[in-house]
Amino acid sequence: METLSHYRICPLCEACCGLEIRTQGDKVVSIRGAEQDVFSHGYICPKGVSLKDLHEDPDRLRTPLIRQPDGSFAEASWDEAFAEIERRLVPIRERHGADALALVIGNPSAHKIGLLAYVPRLVKALGTRNFFSASTLDQMPKQLSSGLMFGHWLSIPVPDIERCDLLLMLGANPMVSNGSLWTVPDYRGKAKAMRGRGGRIVVFDPRRTETAAQADEHLAIRPGGDAFLLLGLVHTLFDEGLAKPGRLEEWTNGIAELREAVQPFAPERMAAACGIDAPTQRRLARELAAAGHACVYGRLGTCTQRFGTLNSWLVDVLNVLTGHLDAPGGAMFPKAAAFAANTTGQPASGRGVRTARHRSRVSGAPEVFGELPITLLAEEIETAGDGQVKALIAIAANPVLSAPNGPRIERALDSLDFMLSLDIYLNETSRHADVILPGLSPLEDLHFDVAFPQLSYRNHARFSAPVFERPAGMPGEWQTLLRLAALFDPEAASSMPGPEVLIDHALRGGPYGLSLEQVKATDGGIDLGPLQPRIPELLRTPSGRIELAPTTLLAELPAVEQALADADDGGMLLIGRRDVRSGNSWMHNLPVLAKGPERCTLLMHPQDAERLGLSNGATARLTAGGAELLAPVELTRDLRPGVVSLPHGWGHDLPGARLGRAAERPGVNMNALLDDRLRDPLSGNAVLSGVAVAVEAA
Ligand SMILES: Nc1nc2c(c(=O)[nH]1)N[C@H]1C(S)=C(S)[C@@H](COP(=O)(O)OP(=O)(O)OC[C@H]3O[C@@H](n4cnc5c(=O)[nH]c(N)nc54)[C@H](O)[C@@H]3O)O[C@H]1N2
Ligand SMILES: Nc1nc2c(c(=O)[nH]1)N[C@H]1C(S)=C(S)[C@@H](COP(=O)(O)OP(=O)(O)OC[C@H]3O[C@@H](n4cnc5c(=O)[nH]c(N)nc54)[C@H](O)[C@@H]3O)O[C@H]1N2
Ligand code: SF4
Ligand SMILES: [Mo]
């Protein structure tokens, strides 16, 4: 049989690698990195290879499922599934109003144009304010700080690593995660090249991660200590006369207010709370100011904290004050070929961002970027009254494992009048649904990244066609979403074209005036060059300037003072971690990733283990609030003493899920231990790291 070679962009993480997929008939023969890809140049990780297993996974859903009166699921046709949805979901909205229907959107939707570009249409048709997503488990703090500073939620600067001499990295592990809010395939190779040119990388992380081990300097920051450290660094810049924004000075508001506001936060006062001594803080501030091309980059570990928004802001404050924002080799803004709000409208002016246009019903949390904190989903379902959530549509989301207090979410889901899941598995969350509608295998779908070119280390335009024809009768997810929307508002659905038309339109209206045909004509995409300075053109703040000292952020500084007084109670702090062979909560069913050593272990420093009477392989009991977990101990000196680490996304032993392989080694759900009341009040983001736990031998 003839072997065909296909070019396919990987949808499994933010690195967006181009892959070469060889097929014979309907079989995948091999998957490797596509050498001709103008952006990823042949890089691939084990998850890319797992697309074959995903395509072939017998547990992956290929037809809709409808829950039967006995609780089991039966396969159904699409018409039957939609009839059930129409019969049960539509009346709930008629009876209880638009807000009675909530939406929860998960991570894979950021990687699928068929979901990302069409979910807004469903939201509009539903008219609900109860919109929740994984963004409040992840990057909402960075989106908020960027919105306040630069005027748009997705105007987020990224390290220009190919020209950088000094990279300070906080709370990120791109050697494993392959980058986040920074689309950078082959971080390892780029970091190596940077160091080869004499550049330096400094990593702040409570664990000596794979990224820290490969860097020049690792500083084991105390979990939750970033706000203290970053304030210490900003203070030093002012204190030592090193604050020199250079070209940006004329485009920046608030420098004097900021200088005043950070006055109390000298490194000498911050040292104990962040775990980094004052001379080191001062040295790093000086190095940052002196470097020709430098960048500060903070990611997940800095967002999933009480001061997530402050951290995200202070990272860019450092970039601005040292003249490294928007400068080659510094923190730069990509210019995407399509879909970027910061390339449309009037340059250097805009409306900025607003929050709290509405509030959550029960706790009164402000809306941010149209979303409410996902940690409040359960209470909106549980709490009776006007506007109570009675039905839920979950789209590519597994909050039972990925959000704090999963057991409470499970109970809440069970109490709904109706739940619909758009998911490719019958898993921990979708098992609670009344109807499950599957999507395509990634190999049956076209691919165009809407979000990640806005976060890429280099500008580019790429598209990939489906590898296989989709099975007869199987709709694309965009069609499923429009069909759903039409149940509530036929208008909203009818006017929306398919993805190819959408992409072509966005490319033509984009800053490079490309067409889809032009991009398709290439094998490996179009390189649009290194990042270029974009200030003031990029700014969409009402002032048309960078807002360095937004009042809502300055108003949080007294809370930092308070936390400083409360810091260090001497207990154990739990942090998370990621693994190369894992993708949040849903890839443990794929053989190529599931093999190898046990991954869901509790990492602990030998010093702590000795004190607690634990040894390698022993079982530890973790307790927090009323919850408890048992996990096998793995000793390592890579962890800061007093800190333990568990990965998230495990706990595949819940009854009713259909994940045969994952259930063989289920692991434990670390989120079952986390307190859903802890969040960054500004962005609504959950606190997932640095959480106090008690640890003992079981
Ligand atoms: N403790 C702790 N918790 C965390 C984190 C952490 O670091 N620590 N990280 C957080 C972060 S950053 C994130 S983004 C969230 C992620 O949490 P979620 O948004 O819940 O995402 P996943 O865990 O990736 O689950 C994705 C779901 O989508 C389904 N799916 C996969 N592909 C498709 C598809 O093509 N179509 C459809 N319809 N469904 C699909 C999967 O079966 C699964 O049910 O987890 C968060 N939770
Ligand atoms: N292989 C793999 N790749 C993935 C994923 C996956 O599950 N597996 N998930 C994807 C998703 S959804 C995302 S959002 C990205 C995330 O990608 P990254 O942002 O790189 O996130 P992590 O790899 O979780 O690294 C976060 C780091 O923060 C550290 N940390 C914890 N607490 C603190 C703290 O208080 N301060 C500081 N400074 N550091 C702290 C942790 O020890 C950890 O090393 O990864 C994506 N890529
Ligand atoms: S790094 Fe991310 S995009 Fe690249 S192959 Fe791996 S999972 Fe896919
Ligand atoms: Mo994420």
JSON list of C-alpha atoms in Angstrom, two decimals, residues 515-656:
[
{"chain": "A", "resi": 515, "resn": "SER", "atom": "CA", "xyz": [-4.96, 34.64, 2.19]},
{"chain": "A", "resi": 516, "resn": "LEU", "atom": "CA", "xyz": [-5.62, 31.08, 3.25]},
{"chain": "A", "resi": 517, "resn": "GLU", "atom": "CA", "xyz": [-4.73, 29.96, -0.25]},
{"chain": "A", "resi": 518, "resn": "GLN", "atom": "CA", "xyz": [-1.27, 31.51, 0.10]},
{"chain": "A", "resi": 519, "resn": "VAL", "atom": "CA", "xyz": [-0.68, 29.76, 3.41]},
{"chain": "A", "resi": 520, "resn": "LYS", "atom": "CA", "xyz": [-2.01, 26.45, 2.08]},
{"chain": "A", "resi": 521, "resn": "ALA", "atom": "CA", "xyz": [0.31, 26.67, -0.92]},
{"chain": "A", "resi": 522, "resn": "THR", "atom": "CA", "xyz": [3.33, 26.34, 1.36]},
{"chain": "A", "resi": 523, "resn": "ASP", "atom": "CA", "xyz": [4.58, 23.12, 2.89]},
{"chain": "A", "resi": 524, "resn": "GLY", "atom": "CA", "xyz": [5.46, 24.16, 6.42]},
{"chain": "A", "resi": 525, "resn": "GLY", "atom": "CA", "xyz": [3.92, 27.62, 6.63]},
{"chain": "A", "resi": 526, "resn": "ILE", "atom": "CA", "xyz": [5.09, 31.19, 6.06]},
{"chain": "A", "resi": 527, "resn": "ASP", "atom": "CA", "xyz": [7.80, 32.71, 8.25]},
{"chain": "A", "resi": 528, "resn": "LEU", "atom": "CA", "xyz": [6.96, 36.32, 9.05]},
{"chain": "A", "resi": 529, "resn": "GLY", "atom": "CA", "xyz": [10.23, 37.12, 10.74]},
{"chain": "A", "resi": 530, "resn": "PRO", "atom": "CA", "xyz": [11.52, 37.94, 14.21]},
{"chain": "A", "resi": 531, "resn": "LEU", "atom": "CA", "xyz": [9.39, 40.00, 16.58]},
{"chain": "A", "resi": 532, "resn": "GLN", "atom": "CA", "xyz": [9.46, 43.76, 15.97]},
{"chain": "A", "resi": 533, "resn": "PRO", "atom": "CA", "xyz": [8.92, 46.64, 18.40]},
{"chain": "A", "resi": 534, "resn": "ARG", "atom": "CA", "xyz": [5.21, 47.53, 18.52]},
{"chain": "A", "resi": 535, "resn": "ILE", "atom": "CA", "xyz": [4.86, 50.35, 21.01]},
{"chain": "A", "resi": 536, "resn": "PRO", "atom": "CA", "xyz": [2.98, 52.66, 20.70]},
{"chain": "A", "resi": 537, "resn": "GLU", "atom": "CA", "xyz": [1.06, 51.05, 17.79]},
{"chain": "A", "resi": 538, "resn": "LEU", "atom": "CA", "xyz": [0.02, 48.01, 19.88]},
{"chain": "A", "resi": 539, "resn": "LEU", "atom": "CA", "xyz": [-1.40, 49.94, 22.82]},
{"chain": "A", "resi": 540, "resn": "ARG", "atom": "CA", "xyz": [-5.18, 49.97, 23.25]},
{"chain": "A", "resi": 541, "resn": "THR", "atom": "CA", "xyz": [-5.40, 51.76, 26.60]},
{"chain": "A", "resi": 542, "resn": "PRO", "atom": "CA", "xyz": [-7.63, 54.86, 26.77]},
{"chain": "A", "resi": 543, "resn": "SER", "atom": "CA", "xyz": [-4.50, 56.98, 27.30]},
{"chain": "A", "resi": 544, "resn": "GLY", "atom": "CA", "xyz": [-2.68, 55.35, 24.40]},
{"chain": "A", "resi": 545, "resn": "ARG", "atom": "CA", "xyz": [0.18, 54.78, 26.83]},
{"chain": "A", "resi": 546, "resn": "ILE", "atom": "CA", "xyz": [1.46, 51.93, 29.02]},
{"chain": "A", "resi": 547, "resn": "GLU", "atom": "CA", "xyz": [-0.27, 52.11, 32.40]},
{"chain": "A", "resi": 548, "resn": "LEU", "atom": "CA", "xyz": [2.52, 51.19, 34.79]},
{"chain": "A", "resi": 549, "resn": "ALA", "atom": "CA", "xyz": [0.58, 51.86, 37.97]},
{"chain": "A", "resi": 550, "resn": "PRO", "atom": "CA", "xyz": [-3.10, 50.89, 37.55]},
{"chain": "A", "resi": 551, "resn": "THR", "atom": "CA", "xyz": [-5.03, 51.97, 40.64]},
{"chain": "A", "resi": 552, "resn": "THR", "atom": "CA", "xyz": [-6.69, 48.56, 41.10]},
{"chain": "A", "resi": 553, "resn": "LEU", "atom": "CA", "xyz": [-3.24, 47.00, 41.39]},
{"chain": "A", "resi": 554, "resn": "LEU", "atom": "CA", "xyz": [-1.76, 49.61, 43.69]},
{"chain": "A", "resi": 555, "resn": "ALA", "atom": "CA", "xyz": [-4.82, 49.12, 45.89]},
{"chain": "A", "resi": 556, "resn": "GLU", "atom": "CA", "xyz": [-3.68, 45.51, 46.49]},
{"chain": "A", "resi": 557, "resn": "LEU", "atom": "CA", "xyz": [-0.34, 46.47, 48.01]},
{"chain": "A", "resi": 558, "resn": "PRO", "atom": "CA", "xyz": [-1.70, 46.78, 51.57]},
{"chain": "A", "resi": 559, "resn": "ALA", "atom": "CA", "xyz": [-2.75, 43.13, 51.27]},
{"chain": "A", "resi": 560, "resn": "VAL", "atom": "CA", "xyz": [0.88, 42.29, 50.46]},
{"chain": "A", "resi": 561, "resn": "GLU", "atom": "CA", "xyz": [1.91, 44.10, 53.63]},
{"chain": "A", "resi": 562, "resn": "GLN", "atom": "CA", "xyz": [-0.58, 41.98, 55.54]},
{"chain": "A", "resi": 563, "resn": "ALA", "atom": "CA", "xyz": [0.67, 38.76, 53.94]},
{"chain": "A", "resi": 564, "resn": "LEU", "atom": "CA", "xyz": [4.22, 39.76, 54.76]},
{"chain": "A", "resi": 565, "resn": "ALA", "atom": "CA", "xyz": [3.28, 39.92, 58.41]},
{"chain": "A", "resi": 566, "resn": "ASP", "atom": "CA", "xyz": [1.58, 36.51, 58.20]},
{"chain": "A", "resi": 567, "resn": "ALA", "atom": "CA", "xyz": [4.25, 34.72, 56.10]},
{"chain": "A", "resi": 568, "resn": "ASP", "atom": "CA", "xyz": [5.99, 31.55, 57.23]},
{"chain": "A", "resi": 569, "resn": "ASP", "atom": "CA", "xyz": [4.01, 29.53, 59.70]},
{"chain": "A", "resi": 570, "resn": "GLY", "atom": "CA", "xyz": [6.49, 26.68, 59.32]},
{"chain": "A", "resi": 571, "resn": "GLY", "atom": "CA", "xyz": [4.03, 24.11, 57.88]},
{"chain": "A", "resi": 572, "resn": "MET", "atom": "CA", "xyz": [4.41, 22.04, 54.71]},
{"chain": "A", "resi": 573, "resn": "LEU", "atom": "CA", "xyz": [3.41, 23.63, 51.41]},
{"chain": "A", "resi": 574, "resn": "LEU", "atom": "CA", "xyz": [2.08, 21.63, 48.45]},
{"chain": "A", "resi": 575, "resn": "ILE", "atom": "CA", "xyz": [3.04, 22.55, 44.88]},
{"chain": "A", "resi": 576, "resn": "GLY", "atom": "CA", "xyz": [2.24, 20.86, 41.56]},
{"chain": "A", "resi": 577, "resn": "ARG", "atom": "CA", "xyz": [4.31, 19.65, 38.63]},
{"chain": "A", "resi": 578, "resn": "ARG", "atom": "CA", "xyz": [3.98, 18.50, 35.06]},
{"chain": "A", "resi": 579, "resn": "ASP", "atom": "CA", "xyz": [5.44, 15.52, 33.24]},
{"chain": "A", "resi": 580, "resn": "VAL", "atom": "CA", "xyz": [6.54, 15.26, 29.61]},
{"chain": "A", "resi": 581, "resn": "ARG", "atom": "CA", "xyz": [4.25, 12.26, 29.13]},
{"chain": "A", "resi": 582, "resn": "SER", "atom": "CA", "xyz": [1.16, 13.88, 30.51]},
{"chain": "A", "resi": 583, "resn": "GLY", "atom": "CA", "xyz": [-1.31, 16.50, 29.33]},
{"chain": "A", "resi": 584, "resn": "ASN", "atom": "CA", "xyz": [-3.36, 17.80, 32.23]},
{"chain": "A", "resi": 585, "resn": "SER", "atom": "CA", "xyz": [-6.10, 15.29, 33.08]},
{"chain": "A", "resi": 586, "resn": "TRP", "atom": "CA", "xyz": [-6.85, 13.44, 29.88]},
{"chain": "A", "resi": 587, "resn": "MET", "atom": "CA", "xyz": [-3.84, 11.79, 28.28]},
{"chain": "A", "resi": 588, "resn": "HIS", "atom": "CA", "xyz": [-3.20, 8.98, 30.71]},
{"chain": "A", "resi": 589, "resn": "ASN", "atom": "CA", "xyz": [-5.18, 6.55, 28.55]},
{"chain": "A", "resi": 590, "resn": "LEU", "atom": "CA", "xyz": [-2.66, 6.58, 25.71]},
{"chain": "A", "resi": 591, "resn": "PRO", "atom": "CA", "xyz": [-0.22, 3.62, 25.82]},
{"chain": "A", "resi": 592, "resn": "VAL", "atom": "CA", "xyz": [2.85, 5.50, 24.57]},
{"chain": "A", "resi": 593, "resn": "LEU", "atom": "CA", "xyz": [2.44, 8.03, 27.40]},
{"chain": "A", "resi": 594, "resn": "ALA", "atom": "CA", "xyz": [1.16, 5.68, 30.11]},
{"chain": "A", "resi": 595, "resn": "LYS", "atom": "CA", "xyz": [4.18, 3.37, 30.03]},
{"chain": "A", "resi": 596, "resn": "GLY", "atom": "CA", "xyz": [7.21, 3.83, 32.26]},
{"chain": "A", "resi": 597, "resn": "PRO", "atom": "CA", "xyz": [7.57, 4.59, 35.96]},
{"chain": "A", "resi": 598, "resn": "GLU", "atom": "CA", "xyz": [4.77, 5.65, 38.28]},
{"chain": "A", "resi": 599, "resn": "ARG", "atom": "CA", "xyz": [4.34, 9.41, 37.82]},
{"chain": "A", "resi": 600, "resn": "CYS", "atom": "CA", "xyz": [1.81, 10.34, 40.44]},
{"chain": "A", "resi": 601, "resn": "THR", "atom": "CA", "xyz": [4.21, 10.40, 43.39]},
{"chain": "A", "resi": 602, "resn": "LEU", "atom": "CA", "xyz": [4.68, 12.81, 46.26]},
{"chain": "A", "resi": 603, "resn": "LEU", "atom": "CA", "xyz": [8.11, 14.42, 45.93]},
{"chain": "A", "resi": 604, "resn": "MET", "atom": "CA", "xyz": [9.71, 15.25, 49.25]},
{"chain": "A", "resi": 605, "resn": "HIS", "atom": "CA", "xyz": [13.09, 16.36, 50.53]},
{"chain": "A", "resi": 606, "resn": "PRO", "atom": "CA", "xyz": [14.94, 13.63, 52.54]},
{"chain": "A", "resi": 607, "resn": "GLN", "atom": "CA", "xyz": [15.27, 16.08, 55.42]},
{"chain": "A", "resi": 608, "resn": "ASP", "atom": "CA", "xyz": [11.45, 16.37, 55.70]},
{"chain": "A", "resi": 609, "resn": "ALA", "atom": "CA", "xyz": [11.00, 12.64, 55.18]},
{"chain": "A", "resi": 610, "resn": "GLU", "atom": "CA", "xyz": [13.34, 11.84, 58.03]},
{"chain": "A", "resi": 611, "resn": "ARG", "atom": "CA", "xyz": [11.52, 14.19, 60.37]},
{"chain": "A", "resi": 612, "resn": "LEU", "atom": "CA", "xyz": [8.16, 12.68, 59.39]},
{"chain": "A", "resi": 613, "resn": "GLY", "atom": "CA", "xyz": [9.33, 9.07, 59.51]},
{"chain": "A", "resi": 614, "resn": "LEU", "atom": "CA", "xyz": [8.84, 8.53, 55.76]},
{"chain": "A", "resi": 615, "resn": "SER", "atom": "CA", "xyz": [11.12, 6.78, 53.28]},
{"chain": "A", "resi": 616, "resn": "ASN", "atom": "CA", "xyz": [11.26, 6.25, 49.54]},
{"chain": "A", "resi": 617, "resn": "GLY", "atom": "CA", "xyz": [8.19, 4.31, 48.40]},
{"chain": "A", "resi": 618, "resn": "ALA", "atom": "CA", "xyz": [6.39, 4.68, 51.72]},
{"chain": "A", "resi": 619, "resn": "THR", "atom": "CA", "xyz": [2.81, 5.92, 51.72]},
{"chain": "A", "resi": 620, "resn": "ALA", "atom": "CA", "xyz": [2.19, 9.43, 52.96]},
{"chain": "A", "resi": 621, "resn": "ARG", "atom": "CA", "xyz": [-1.14, 10.78, 54.15]},
{"chain": "A", "resi": 622, "resn": "LEU", "atom": "CA", "xyz": [-1.81, 14.39, 53.15]},
{"chain": "A", "resi": 623, "resn": "THR", "atom": "CA", "xyz": [-4.58, 16.30, 54.82]},
{"chain": "A", "resi": 624, "resn": "ALA", "atom": "CA", "xyz": [-5.95, 19.79, 54.32]},
{"chain": "A", "resi": 625, "resn": "GLY", "atom": "CA", "xyz": [-9.29, 21.09, 55.48]},
{"chain": "A", "resi": 626, "resn": "GLY", "atom": "CA", "xyz": [-11.43, 17.98, 55.78]},
{"chain": "A", "resi": 627, "resn": "ALA", "atom": "CA", "xyz": [-9.85, 16.21, 52.80]},
{"chain": "A", "resi": 628, "resn": "GLU", "atom": "CA", "xyz": [-7.17, 13.55, 52.73]},
{"chain": "A", "resi": 629, "resn": "LEU", "atom": "CA", "xyz": [-5.09, 11.69, 50.16]},
{"chain": "A", "resi": 630, "resn": "LEU", "atom": "CA", "xyz": [-2.64, 8.81, 50.21]},
{"chain": "A", "resi": 631, "resn": "ALA", "atom": "CA", "xyz": [0.35, 8.98, 47.89]},
{"chain": "A", "resi": 632, "resn": "PRO", "atom": "CA", "xyz": [3.63, 7.11, 47.45]},
{"chain": "A", "resi": 633, "resn": "VAL", "atom": "CA", "xyz": [6.69, 9.10, 48.52]},
{"chain": "A", "resi": 634, "resn": "GLU", "atom": "CA", "xyz": [9.61, 9.79, 46.17]},
{"chain": "A", "resi": 635, "resn": "LEU", "atom": "CA", "xyz": [12.61, 11.39, 47.84]},
{"chain": "A", "resi": 636, "resn": "THR", "atom": "CA", "xyz": [14.57, 14.08, 46.04]},
{"chain": "A", "resi": 637, "resn": "ARG", "atom": "CA", "xyz": [16.99, 16.83, 46.99]},
{"chain": "A", "resi": 638, "resn": "ASP", "atom": "CA", "xyz": [15.59, 18.92, 44.16]},
{"chain": "A", "resi": 639, "resn": "LEU", "atom": "CA", "xyz": [12.80, 20.22, 46.36]},
{"chain": "A", "resi": 640, "resn": "ARG", "atom": "CA", "xyz": [13.05, 23.11, 48.76]},
{"chain": "A", "resi": 641, "resn": "PRO", "atom": "CA", "xyz": [12.70, 21.66, 52.26]},
{"chain": "A", "resi": 642, "resn": "GLY", "atom": "CA", "xyz": [9.22, 22.23, 53.64]},
{"chain": "A", "resi": 643, "resn": "VAL", "atom": "CA", "xyz": [7.69, 21.82, 50.18]},
{"chain": "A", "resi": 644, "resn": "VAL", "atom": "CA", "xyz": [6.07, 18.69, 48.73]},
{"chain": "A", "resi": 645, "resn": "SER", "atom": "CA", "xyz": [4.94, 18.19, 45.14]},
{"chain": "A", "resi": 646, "resn": "LEU", "atom": "CA", "xyz": [2.18, 16.17, 43.46]},
{"chain": "A", "resi": 647, "resn": "PRO", "atom": "CA", "xyz": [1.19, 16.34, 39.78]},
{"chain": "A", "resi": 648, "resn": "HIS", "atom": "CA", "xyz": [-2.40, 17.27, 38.87]},
{"chain": "A", "resi": 649, "resn": "GLY", "atom": "CA", "xyz": [-4.82, 15.54, 36.54]},
{"chain": "A", "resi": 650, "resn": "TRP", "atom": "CA", "xyz": [-4.72, 12.12, 38.19]},
{"chain": "A", "resi": 651, "resn": "GLY", "atom": "CA", "xyz": [-7.36, 10.15, 40.09]},
{"chain": "A", "resi": 652, "resn": "HIS", "atom": "CA", "xyz": [-8.76, 7.93, 37.33]},
{"chain": "A", "resi": 653, "resn": "ASP", "atom": "CA", "xyz": [-10.46, 5.48, 39.67]},
{"chain": "A", "resi": 654, "resn": "LEU", "atom": "CA", "xyz": [-13.87, 7.14, 39.78]},
{"chain": "A", "resi": 655, "resn": "PRO", "atom": "CA", "xyz": [-16.69, 4.72, 38.91]},
{"chain": "A", "resi": 656, "resn": "GLY", "atom": "CA", "xyz": [-18.46, 5.04, 35.58]}
]
